[in-house]
PDB file of C-alpha atoms and ligand atoms in Angstrom:
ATOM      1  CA  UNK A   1       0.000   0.000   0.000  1.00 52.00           C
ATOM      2  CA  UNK A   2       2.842   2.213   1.376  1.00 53.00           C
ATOM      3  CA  UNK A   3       5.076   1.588  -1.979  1.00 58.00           C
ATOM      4  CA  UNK A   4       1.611   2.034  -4.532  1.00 58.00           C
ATOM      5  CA  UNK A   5       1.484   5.187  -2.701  1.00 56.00           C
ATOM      6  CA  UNK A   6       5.100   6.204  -3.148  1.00 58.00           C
ATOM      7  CA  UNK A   7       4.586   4.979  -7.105  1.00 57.00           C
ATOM      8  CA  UNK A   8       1.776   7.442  -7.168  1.00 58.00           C
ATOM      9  CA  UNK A   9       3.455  10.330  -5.841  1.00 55.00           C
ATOM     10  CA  UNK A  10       6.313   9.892  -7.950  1.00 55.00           C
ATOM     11  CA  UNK A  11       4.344   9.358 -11.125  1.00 55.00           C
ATOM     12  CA  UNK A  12       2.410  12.636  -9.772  1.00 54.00           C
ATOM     13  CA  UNK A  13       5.811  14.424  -9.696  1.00 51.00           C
ATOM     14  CA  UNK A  14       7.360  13.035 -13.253  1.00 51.00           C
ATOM     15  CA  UNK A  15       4.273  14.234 -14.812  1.00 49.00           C
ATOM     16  CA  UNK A  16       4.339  18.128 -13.253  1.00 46.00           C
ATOM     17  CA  UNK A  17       7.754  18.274 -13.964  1.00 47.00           C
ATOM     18  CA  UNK A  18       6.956  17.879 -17.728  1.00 46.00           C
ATOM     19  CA  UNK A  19       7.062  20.614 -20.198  1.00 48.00           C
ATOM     20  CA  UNK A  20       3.739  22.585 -21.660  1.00 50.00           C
ATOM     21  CA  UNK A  21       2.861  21.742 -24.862  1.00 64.00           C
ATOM     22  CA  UNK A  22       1.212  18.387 -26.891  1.00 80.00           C
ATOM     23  CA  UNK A  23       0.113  15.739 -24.312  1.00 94.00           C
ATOM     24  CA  UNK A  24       1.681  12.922 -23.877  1.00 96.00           C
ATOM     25  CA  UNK A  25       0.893   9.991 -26.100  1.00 98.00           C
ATOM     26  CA  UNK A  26      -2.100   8.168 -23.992  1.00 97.00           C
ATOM     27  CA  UNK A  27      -2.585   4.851 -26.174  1.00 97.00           C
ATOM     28  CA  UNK A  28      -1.521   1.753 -26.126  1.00 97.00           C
ATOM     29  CA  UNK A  29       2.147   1.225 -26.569  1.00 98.00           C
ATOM     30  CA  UNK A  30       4.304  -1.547 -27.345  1.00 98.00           C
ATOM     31  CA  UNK A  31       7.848  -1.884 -25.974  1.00 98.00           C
ATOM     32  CA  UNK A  32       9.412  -3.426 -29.577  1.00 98.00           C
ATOM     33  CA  UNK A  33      13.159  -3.982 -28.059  1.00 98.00           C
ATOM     34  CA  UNK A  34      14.159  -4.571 -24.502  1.00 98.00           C
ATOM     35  CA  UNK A  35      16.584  -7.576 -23.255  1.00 97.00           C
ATOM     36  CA  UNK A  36      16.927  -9.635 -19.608  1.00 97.00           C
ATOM     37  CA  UNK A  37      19.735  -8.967 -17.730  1.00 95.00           C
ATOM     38  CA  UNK A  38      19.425 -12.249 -15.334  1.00 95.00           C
ATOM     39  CA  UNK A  39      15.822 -14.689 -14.881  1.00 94.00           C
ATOM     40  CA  UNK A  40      14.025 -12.277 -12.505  1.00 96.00           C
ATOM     41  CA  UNK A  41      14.091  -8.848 -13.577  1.00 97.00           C
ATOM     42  CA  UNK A  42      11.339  -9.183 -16.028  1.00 97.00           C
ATOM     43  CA  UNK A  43       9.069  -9.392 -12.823  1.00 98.00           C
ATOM     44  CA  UNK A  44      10.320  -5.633 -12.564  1.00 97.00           C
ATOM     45  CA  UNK A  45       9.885  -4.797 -15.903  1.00 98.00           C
ATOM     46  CA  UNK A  46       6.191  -6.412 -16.127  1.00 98.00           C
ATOM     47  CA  UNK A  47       5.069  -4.283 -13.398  1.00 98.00           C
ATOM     48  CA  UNK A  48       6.144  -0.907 -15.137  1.00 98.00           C
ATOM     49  CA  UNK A  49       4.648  -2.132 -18.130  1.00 98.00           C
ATOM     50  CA  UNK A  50       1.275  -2.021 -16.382  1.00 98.00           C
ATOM     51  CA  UNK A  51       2.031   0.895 -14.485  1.00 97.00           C
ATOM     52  CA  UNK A  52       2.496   2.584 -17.936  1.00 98.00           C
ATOM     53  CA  UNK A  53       0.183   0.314 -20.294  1.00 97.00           C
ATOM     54  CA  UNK A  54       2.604  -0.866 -22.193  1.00 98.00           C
ATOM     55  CA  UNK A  55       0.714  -3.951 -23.681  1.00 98.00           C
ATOM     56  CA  UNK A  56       3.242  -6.072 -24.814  1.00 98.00           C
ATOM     57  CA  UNK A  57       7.719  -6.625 -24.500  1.00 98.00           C
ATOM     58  CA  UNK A  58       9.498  -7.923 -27.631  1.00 98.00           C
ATOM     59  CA  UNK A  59      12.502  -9.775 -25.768  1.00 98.00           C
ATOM     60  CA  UNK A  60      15.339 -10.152 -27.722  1.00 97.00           C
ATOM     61  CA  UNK A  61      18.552 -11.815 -26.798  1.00 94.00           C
ATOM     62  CA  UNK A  62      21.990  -9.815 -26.536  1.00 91.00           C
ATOM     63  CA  UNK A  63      24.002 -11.774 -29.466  1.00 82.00           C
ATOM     64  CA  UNK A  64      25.989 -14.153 -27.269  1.00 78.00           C
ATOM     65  CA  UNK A  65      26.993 -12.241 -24.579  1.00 85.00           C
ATOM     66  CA  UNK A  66      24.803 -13.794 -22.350  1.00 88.00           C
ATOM     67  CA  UNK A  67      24.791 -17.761 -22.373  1.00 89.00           C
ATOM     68  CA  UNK A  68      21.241 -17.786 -20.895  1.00 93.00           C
ATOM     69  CA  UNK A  69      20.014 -15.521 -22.782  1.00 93.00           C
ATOM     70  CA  UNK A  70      17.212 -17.987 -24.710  1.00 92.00           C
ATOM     71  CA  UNK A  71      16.268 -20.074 -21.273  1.00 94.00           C
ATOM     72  CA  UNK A  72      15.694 -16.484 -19.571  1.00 96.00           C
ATOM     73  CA  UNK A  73      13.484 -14.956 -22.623  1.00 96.00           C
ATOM     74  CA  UNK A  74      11.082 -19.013 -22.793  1.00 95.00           C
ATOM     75  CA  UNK A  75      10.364 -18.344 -19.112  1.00 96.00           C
ATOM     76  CA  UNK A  76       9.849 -14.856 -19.315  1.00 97.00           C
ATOM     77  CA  UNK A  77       7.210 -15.617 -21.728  1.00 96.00           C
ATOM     78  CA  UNK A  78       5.918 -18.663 -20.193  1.00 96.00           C
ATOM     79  CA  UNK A  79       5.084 -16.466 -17.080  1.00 98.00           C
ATOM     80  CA  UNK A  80       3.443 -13.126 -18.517  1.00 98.00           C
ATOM     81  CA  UNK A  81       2.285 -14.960 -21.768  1.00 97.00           C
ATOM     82  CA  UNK A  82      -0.073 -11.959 -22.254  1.00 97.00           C
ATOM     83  CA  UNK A  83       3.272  -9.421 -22.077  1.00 98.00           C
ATOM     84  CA  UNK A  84       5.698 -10.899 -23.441  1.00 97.00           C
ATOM     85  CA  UNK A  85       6.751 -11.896 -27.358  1.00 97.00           C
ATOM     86  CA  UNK A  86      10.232 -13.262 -27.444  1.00 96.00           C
ATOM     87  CA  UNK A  87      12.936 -13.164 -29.747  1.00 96.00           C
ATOM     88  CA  UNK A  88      15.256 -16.427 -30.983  1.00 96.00           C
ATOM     89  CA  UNK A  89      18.354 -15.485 -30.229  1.00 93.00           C
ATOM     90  CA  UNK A  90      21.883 -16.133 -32.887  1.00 91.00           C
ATOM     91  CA  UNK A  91      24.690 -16.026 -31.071  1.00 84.00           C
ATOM     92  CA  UNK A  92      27.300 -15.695 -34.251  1.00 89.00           C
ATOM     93  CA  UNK A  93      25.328 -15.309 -37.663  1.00 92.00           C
ATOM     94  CA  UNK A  94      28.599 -15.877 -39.503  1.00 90.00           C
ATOM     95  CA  UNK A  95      29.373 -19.916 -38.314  1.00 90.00           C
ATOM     96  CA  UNK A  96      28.311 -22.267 -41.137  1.00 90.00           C
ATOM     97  CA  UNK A  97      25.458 -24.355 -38.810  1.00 94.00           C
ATOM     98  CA  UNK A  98      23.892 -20.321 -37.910  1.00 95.00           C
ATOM     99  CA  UNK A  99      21.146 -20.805 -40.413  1.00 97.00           C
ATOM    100  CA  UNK A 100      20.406 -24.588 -40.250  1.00 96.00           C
ATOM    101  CA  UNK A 101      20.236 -24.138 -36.429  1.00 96.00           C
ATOM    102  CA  UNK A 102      17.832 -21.113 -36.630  1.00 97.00           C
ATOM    103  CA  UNK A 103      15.592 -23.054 -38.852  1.00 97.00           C
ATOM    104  CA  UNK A 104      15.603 -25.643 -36.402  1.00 96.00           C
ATOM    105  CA  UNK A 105      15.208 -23.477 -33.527  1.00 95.00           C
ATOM    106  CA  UNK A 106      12.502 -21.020 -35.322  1.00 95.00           C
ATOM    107  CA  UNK A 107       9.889 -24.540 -35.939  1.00 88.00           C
ATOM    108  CA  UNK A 108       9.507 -25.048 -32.163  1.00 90.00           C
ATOM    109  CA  UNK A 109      10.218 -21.587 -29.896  1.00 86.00           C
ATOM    110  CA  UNK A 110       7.654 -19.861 -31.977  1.00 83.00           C
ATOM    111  CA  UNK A 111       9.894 -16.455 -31.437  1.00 95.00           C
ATOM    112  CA  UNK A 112       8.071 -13.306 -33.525  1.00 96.00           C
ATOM    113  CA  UNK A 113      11.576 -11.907 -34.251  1.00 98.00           C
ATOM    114  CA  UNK A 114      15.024 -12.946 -35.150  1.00 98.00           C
ATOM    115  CA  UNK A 115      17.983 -11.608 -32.885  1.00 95.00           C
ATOM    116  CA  UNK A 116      19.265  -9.247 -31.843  1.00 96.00           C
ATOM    117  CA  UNK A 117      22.065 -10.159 -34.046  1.00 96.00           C
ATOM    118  CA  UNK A 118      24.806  -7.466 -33.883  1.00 95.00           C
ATOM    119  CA  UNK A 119      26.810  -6.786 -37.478  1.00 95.00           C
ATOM    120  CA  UNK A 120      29.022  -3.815 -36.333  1.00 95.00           C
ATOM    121  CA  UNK A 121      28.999  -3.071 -32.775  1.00 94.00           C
ATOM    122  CA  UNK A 122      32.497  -1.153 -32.505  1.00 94.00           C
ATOM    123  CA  UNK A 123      33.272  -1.408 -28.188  1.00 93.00           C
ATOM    124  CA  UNK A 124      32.660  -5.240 -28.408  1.00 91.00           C
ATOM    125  CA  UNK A 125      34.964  -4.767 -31.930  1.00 94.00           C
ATOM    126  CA  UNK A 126      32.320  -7.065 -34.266  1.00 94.00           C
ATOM    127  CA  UNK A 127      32.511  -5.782 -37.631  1.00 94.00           C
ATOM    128  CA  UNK A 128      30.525  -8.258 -39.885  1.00 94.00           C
ATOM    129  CA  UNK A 129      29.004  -8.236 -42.839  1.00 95.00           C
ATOM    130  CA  UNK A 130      24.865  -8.934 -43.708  1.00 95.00           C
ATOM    131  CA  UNK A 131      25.985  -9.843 -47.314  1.00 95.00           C
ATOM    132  CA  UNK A 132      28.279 -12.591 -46.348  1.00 94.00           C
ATOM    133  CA  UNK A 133      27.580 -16.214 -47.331  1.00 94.00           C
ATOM    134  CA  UNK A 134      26.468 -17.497 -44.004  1.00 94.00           C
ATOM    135  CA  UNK A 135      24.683 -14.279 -43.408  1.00 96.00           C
ATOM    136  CA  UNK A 136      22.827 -14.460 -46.071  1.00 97.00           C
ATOM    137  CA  UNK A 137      21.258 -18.138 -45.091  1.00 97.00           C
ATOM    138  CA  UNK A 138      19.804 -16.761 -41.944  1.00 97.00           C
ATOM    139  CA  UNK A 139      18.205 -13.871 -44.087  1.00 98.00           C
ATOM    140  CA  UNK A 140      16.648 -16.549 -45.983  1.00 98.00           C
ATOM    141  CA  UNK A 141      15.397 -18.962 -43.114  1.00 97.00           C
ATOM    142  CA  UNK A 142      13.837 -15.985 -41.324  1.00 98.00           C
ATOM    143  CA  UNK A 143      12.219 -14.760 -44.646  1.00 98.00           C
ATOM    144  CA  UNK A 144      10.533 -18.502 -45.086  1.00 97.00           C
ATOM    145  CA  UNK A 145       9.345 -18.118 -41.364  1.00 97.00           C
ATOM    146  CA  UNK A 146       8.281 -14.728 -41.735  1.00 96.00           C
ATOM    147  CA  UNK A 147      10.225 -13.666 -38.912  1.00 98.00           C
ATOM    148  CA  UNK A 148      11.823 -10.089 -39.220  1.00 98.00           C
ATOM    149  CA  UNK A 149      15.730 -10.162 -38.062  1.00 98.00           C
ATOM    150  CA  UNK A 150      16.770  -7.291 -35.601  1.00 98.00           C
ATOM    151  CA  UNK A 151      20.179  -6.035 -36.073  1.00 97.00           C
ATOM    152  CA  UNK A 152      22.485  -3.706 -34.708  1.00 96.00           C
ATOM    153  CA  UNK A 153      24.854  -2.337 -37.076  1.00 96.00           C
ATOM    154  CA  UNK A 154      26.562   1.240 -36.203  1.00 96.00           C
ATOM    155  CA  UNK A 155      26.962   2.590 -39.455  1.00 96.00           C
ATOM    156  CA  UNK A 156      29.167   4.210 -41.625  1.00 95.00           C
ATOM    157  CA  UNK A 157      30.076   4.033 -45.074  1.00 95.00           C
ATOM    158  CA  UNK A 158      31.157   0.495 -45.461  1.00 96.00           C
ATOM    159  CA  UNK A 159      28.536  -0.905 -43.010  1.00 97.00           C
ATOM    160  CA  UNK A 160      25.847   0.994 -44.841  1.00 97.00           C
ATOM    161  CA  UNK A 161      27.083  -0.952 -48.364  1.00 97.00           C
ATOM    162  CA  UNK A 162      26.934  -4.323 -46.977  1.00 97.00           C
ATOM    163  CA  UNK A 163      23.580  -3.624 -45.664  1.00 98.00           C
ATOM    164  CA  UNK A 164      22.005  -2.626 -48.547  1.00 98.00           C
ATOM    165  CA  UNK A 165      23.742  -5.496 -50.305  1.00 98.00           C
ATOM    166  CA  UNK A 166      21.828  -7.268 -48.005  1.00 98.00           C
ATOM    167  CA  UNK A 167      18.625  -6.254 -48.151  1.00 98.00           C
ATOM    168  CA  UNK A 168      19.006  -6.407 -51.948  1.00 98.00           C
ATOM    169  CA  UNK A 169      20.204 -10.160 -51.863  1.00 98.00           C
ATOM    170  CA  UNK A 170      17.209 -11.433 -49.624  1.00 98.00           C
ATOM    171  CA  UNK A 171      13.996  -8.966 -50.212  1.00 98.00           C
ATOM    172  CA  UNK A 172      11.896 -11.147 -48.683  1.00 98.00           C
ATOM    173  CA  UNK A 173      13.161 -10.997 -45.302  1.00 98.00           C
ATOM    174  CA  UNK A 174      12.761  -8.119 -43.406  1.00 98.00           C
ATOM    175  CA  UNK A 175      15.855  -6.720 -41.180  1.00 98.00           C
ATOM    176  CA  UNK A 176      15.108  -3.828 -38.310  1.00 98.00           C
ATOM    177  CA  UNK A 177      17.625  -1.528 -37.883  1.00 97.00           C
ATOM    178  CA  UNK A 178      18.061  -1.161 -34.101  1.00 97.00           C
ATOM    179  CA  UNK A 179      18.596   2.029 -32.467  1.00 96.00           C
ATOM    180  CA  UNK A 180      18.443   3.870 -36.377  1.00 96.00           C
ATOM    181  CA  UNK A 181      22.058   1.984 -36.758  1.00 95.00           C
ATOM    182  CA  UNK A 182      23.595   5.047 -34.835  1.00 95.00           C
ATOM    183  CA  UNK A 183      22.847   6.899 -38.355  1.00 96.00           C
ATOM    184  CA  UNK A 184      21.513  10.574 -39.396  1.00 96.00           C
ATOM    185  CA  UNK A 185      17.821  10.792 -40.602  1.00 97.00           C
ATOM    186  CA  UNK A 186      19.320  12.211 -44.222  1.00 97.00           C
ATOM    187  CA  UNK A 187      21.072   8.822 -44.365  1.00 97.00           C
ATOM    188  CA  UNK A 188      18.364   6.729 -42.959  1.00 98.00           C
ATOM    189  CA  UNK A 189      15.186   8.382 -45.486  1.00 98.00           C
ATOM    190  CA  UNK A 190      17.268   7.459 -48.375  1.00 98.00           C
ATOM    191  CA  UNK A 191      17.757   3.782 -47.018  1.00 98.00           C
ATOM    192  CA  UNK A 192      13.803   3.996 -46.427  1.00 98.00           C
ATOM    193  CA  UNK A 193      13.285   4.871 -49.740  1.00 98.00           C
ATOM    194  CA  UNK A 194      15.565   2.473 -51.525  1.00 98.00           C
ATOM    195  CA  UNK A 195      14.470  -0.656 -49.406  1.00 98.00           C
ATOM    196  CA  UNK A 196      11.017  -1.635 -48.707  1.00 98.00           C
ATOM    197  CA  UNK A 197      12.155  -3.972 -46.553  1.00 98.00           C
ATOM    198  CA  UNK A 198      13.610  -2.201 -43.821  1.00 98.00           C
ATOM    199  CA  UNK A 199      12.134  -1.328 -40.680  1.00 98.00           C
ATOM    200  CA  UNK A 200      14.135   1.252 -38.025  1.00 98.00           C
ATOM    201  CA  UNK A 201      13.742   0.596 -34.434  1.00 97.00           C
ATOM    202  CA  UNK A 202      13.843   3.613 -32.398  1.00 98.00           C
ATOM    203  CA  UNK A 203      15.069   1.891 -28.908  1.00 97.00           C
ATOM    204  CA  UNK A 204      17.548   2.787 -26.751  1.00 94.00           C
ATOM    205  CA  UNK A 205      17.495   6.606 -28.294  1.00 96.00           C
ATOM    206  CA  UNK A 206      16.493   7.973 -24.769  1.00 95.00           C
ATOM    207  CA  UNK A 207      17.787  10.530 -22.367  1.00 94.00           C
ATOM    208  CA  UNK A 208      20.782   7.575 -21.006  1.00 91.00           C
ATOM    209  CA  UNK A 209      22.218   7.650 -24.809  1.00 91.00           C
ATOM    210  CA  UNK A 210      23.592   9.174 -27.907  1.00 89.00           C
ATOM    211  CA  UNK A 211      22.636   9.454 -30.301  1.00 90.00           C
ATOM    212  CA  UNK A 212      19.003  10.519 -28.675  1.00 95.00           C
ATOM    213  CA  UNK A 213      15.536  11.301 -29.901  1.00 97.00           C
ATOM    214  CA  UNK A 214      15.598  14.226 -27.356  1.00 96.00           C
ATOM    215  CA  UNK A 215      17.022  15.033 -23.479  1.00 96.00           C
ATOM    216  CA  UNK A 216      14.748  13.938 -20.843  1.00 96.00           C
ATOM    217  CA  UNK A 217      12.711  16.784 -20.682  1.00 95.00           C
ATOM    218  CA  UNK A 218      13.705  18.737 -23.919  1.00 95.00           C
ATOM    219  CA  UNK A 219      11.772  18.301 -27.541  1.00 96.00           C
ATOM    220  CA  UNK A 220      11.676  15.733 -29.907  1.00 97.00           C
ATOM    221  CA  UNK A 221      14.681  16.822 -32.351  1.00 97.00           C
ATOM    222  CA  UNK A 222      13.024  18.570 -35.581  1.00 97.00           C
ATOM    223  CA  UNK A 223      14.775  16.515 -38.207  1.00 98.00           C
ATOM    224  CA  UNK A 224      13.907  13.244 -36.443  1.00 98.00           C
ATOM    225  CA  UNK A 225      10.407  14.628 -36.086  1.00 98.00           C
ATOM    226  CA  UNK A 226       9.720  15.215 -40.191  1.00 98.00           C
ATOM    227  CA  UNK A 227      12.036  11.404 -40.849  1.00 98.00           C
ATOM    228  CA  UNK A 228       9.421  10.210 -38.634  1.00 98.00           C
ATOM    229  CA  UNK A 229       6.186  11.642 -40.237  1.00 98.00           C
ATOM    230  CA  UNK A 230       7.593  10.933 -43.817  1.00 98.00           C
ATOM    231  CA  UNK A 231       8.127   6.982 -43.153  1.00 98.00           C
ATOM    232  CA  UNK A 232       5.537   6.708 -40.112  1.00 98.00           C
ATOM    233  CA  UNK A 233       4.324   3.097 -41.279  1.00 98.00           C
ATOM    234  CA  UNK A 234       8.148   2.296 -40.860  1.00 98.00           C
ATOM    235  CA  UNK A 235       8.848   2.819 -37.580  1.00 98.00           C
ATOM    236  CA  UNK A 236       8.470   1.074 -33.678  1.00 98.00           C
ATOM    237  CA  UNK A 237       9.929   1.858 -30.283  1.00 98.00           C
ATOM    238  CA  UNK A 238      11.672   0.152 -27.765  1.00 97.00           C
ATOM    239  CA  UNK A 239      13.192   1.259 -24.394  1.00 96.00           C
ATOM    240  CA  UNK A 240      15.735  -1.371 -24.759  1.00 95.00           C
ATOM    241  CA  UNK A 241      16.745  -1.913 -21.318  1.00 93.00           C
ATOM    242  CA  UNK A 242      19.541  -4.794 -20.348  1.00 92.00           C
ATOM    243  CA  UNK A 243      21.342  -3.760 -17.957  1.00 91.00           C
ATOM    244  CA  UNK A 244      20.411  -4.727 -14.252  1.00 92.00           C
ATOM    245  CA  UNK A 245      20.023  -1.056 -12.863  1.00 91.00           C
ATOM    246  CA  UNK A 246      18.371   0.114 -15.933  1.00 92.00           C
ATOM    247  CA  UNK A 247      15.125  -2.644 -14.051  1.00 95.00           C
ATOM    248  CA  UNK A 248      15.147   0.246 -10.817  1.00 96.00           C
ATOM    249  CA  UNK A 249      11.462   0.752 -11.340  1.00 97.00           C
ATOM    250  CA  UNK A 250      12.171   4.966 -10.427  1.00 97.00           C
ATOM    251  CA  UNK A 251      14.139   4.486 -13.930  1.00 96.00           C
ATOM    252  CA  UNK A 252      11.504   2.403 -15.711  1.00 97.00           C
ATOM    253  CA  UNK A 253       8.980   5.229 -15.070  1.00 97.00           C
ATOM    254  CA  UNK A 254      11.605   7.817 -16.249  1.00 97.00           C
ATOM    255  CA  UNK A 255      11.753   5.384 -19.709  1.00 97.00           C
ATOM    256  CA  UNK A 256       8.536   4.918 -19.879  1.00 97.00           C
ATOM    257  CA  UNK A 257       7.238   8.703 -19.373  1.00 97.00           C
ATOM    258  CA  UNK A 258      10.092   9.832 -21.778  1.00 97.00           C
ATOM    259  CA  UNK A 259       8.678   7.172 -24.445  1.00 98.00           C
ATOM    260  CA  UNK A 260       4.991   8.867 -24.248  1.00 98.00           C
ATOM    261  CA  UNK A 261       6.165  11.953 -24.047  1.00 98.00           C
ATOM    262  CA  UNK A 262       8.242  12.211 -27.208  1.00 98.00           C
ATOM    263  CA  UNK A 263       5.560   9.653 -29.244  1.00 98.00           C
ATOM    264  CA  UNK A 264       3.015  12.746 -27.764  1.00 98.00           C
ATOM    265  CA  UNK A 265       4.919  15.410 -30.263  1.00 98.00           C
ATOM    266  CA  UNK A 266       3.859  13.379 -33.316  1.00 98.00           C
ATOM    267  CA  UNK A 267       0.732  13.837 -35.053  1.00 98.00           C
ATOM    268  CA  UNK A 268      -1.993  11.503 -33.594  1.00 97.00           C
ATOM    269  CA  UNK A 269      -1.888   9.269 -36.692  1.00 98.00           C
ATOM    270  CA  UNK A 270       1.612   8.805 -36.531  1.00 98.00           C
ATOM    271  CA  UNK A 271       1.619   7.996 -32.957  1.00 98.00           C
ATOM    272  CA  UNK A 272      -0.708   5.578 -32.851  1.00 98.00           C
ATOM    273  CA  UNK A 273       1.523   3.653 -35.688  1.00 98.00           C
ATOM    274  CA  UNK A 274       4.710   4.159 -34.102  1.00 98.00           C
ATOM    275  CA  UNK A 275       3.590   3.091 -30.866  1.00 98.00           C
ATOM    276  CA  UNK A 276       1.945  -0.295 -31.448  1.00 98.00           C
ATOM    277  CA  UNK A 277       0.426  -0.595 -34.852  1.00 98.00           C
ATOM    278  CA  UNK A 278       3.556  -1.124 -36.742  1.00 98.00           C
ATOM    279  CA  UNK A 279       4.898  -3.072 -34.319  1.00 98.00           C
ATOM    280  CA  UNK A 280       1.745  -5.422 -34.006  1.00 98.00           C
ATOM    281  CA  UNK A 281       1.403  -5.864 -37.879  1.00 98.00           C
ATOM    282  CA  UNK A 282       5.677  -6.758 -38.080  1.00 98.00           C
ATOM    283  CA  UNK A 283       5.749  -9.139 -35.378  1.00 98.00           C
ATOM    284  CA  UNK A 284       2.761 -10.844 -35.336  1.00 96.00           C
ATOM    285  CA  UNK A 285       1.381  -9.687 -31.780  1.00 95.00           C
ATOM    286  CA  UNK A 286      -2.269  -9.807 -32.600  1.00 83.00           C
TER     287      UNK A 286
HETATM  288 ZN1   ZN B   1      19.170  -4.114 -27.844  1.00 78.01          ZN
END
């Protein structure tokens, strides 16, 4: 009673603190990228998620960082079935049993997404290519199951080759582009209009990060804002928490509140797409 209470006040506070201006975006919302850090902080996470209606979690793993990773996300979902849509997880896309194994994997764990598989990730010093041999198979075995692949690939000019390379080779698959691949909105509208078969994830572009969407409190950056509008059946958001103090549920609410905040400075339309529909047609979720 005491802590609902203190959850209250805070939540009371957050929201006064906010700037004037377009209200916050009140619909549902869909949380299309977030990870597990160990097996119990999705009870954390599940209770923000109602505390904020967010109506579903698309769990991904971290690309083999985390040897658990898959056992954590199946009981996740086995526990919130309602909240949670999990990911299959490829620990290293570029070994010649990735695709045979995903295929495999993909017929029984009925996962709604592929990854997150990381291509070019420079602090953990993976620089891979999507157009690659090996690659290229797990393109294909997600395209026959329909399952879109989540990648994180930090862009520049070599990176952004291989990708399109990519999504030329297999145009049947779809690949997300977590966190906008650390790219500019110039680069990323002409990669939306070349490719119909890419999708940008806007997690983990928060107030914690760089590049972000805006500063905890400040606007939704103007350029962002018209990428957005342009391409706004191409588009879903994600907090993407994974770290274990990222799960403080003070800092969930901060997420959370940031997320409908910034979705609240798009036109209603656009909202509404951004925040779940896109994300329900994509992976499956209704
Ligand atoms: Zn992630």
């Amino acid at each position: 009673m005491l802590r609902a209470l203190a959850t209250a006040v805070l939540l009371a506070a957050l929201t006064a603190a906010a700037p004037a201006g377009a209200a916050d975006y009140a619909g549902p919302l869909v949380d299309a990228h977030s990870h597990l850090p160990n097996a119990t902080a999705i009870d954390a996470y599940v209770a923000a998620m109602k505390r904020h209606k967010v109506v579903k979690v698309v769990l991904l793993g971290v690309g083999g960082v985390q040897k658990d990773d898959a056992a954590w996300l199946a009981a996740a979902a086995r526990k919130y079935p309602d909240q949670v849509v999990i990911g299959q997880p490829v620990a290293d896309p570029t070994t010649p049993q990735a695709a045979a194994r995903l295929d495999a994997e993909l017929g029984k764990s009925g996962a709604r997404a592929v990854g997150e598989i990381h291509v070019r990730q420079v602090s953990r010093k993976i620089d891979r290519s999507p157009a690659a041999p090996g690659f290229v198979k797990v393109l294909e075995v997600a395209a026959r199951h329909k399952t879109p692949v989540v990648i994180h690939d930090e862009l520049d000019e070599a990176a952004a080759k291989a990708l399109e390379k990519a999504l030329e080779t297999v145009p049947a698959a779809t690949l997300v582009f977590a966190h906008a691949g650390s790219a500019t909105p110039a680069v990323l509208d002409g990669l939306l209009a070349r490719h119909a078969n890419l999708v940008i994830d806007l997690s983990g572009m928060h107030f914690q990060r760089t590049p972000a969407l805006a500063t905890e409190k400040g606007p939704l950056d103007p350029a962002w804002k018209t990428l957005i509008e342009k391409h706004r059946d191409r588009f879903v958001v994600g907090v993407d928490v994974w770290a274990a103090r990222l799960f403080e549920p003070a800092m969930l609410d901060r997420l959370m509140l940031w997320t409908r905040r910034v979705l609240g400075e798009l036109s209603p339309e656009t909202a509404e797409r951004v925040a779940h529909r896109n994300a329900a047609r994509l992976y499956r979720l209704e």
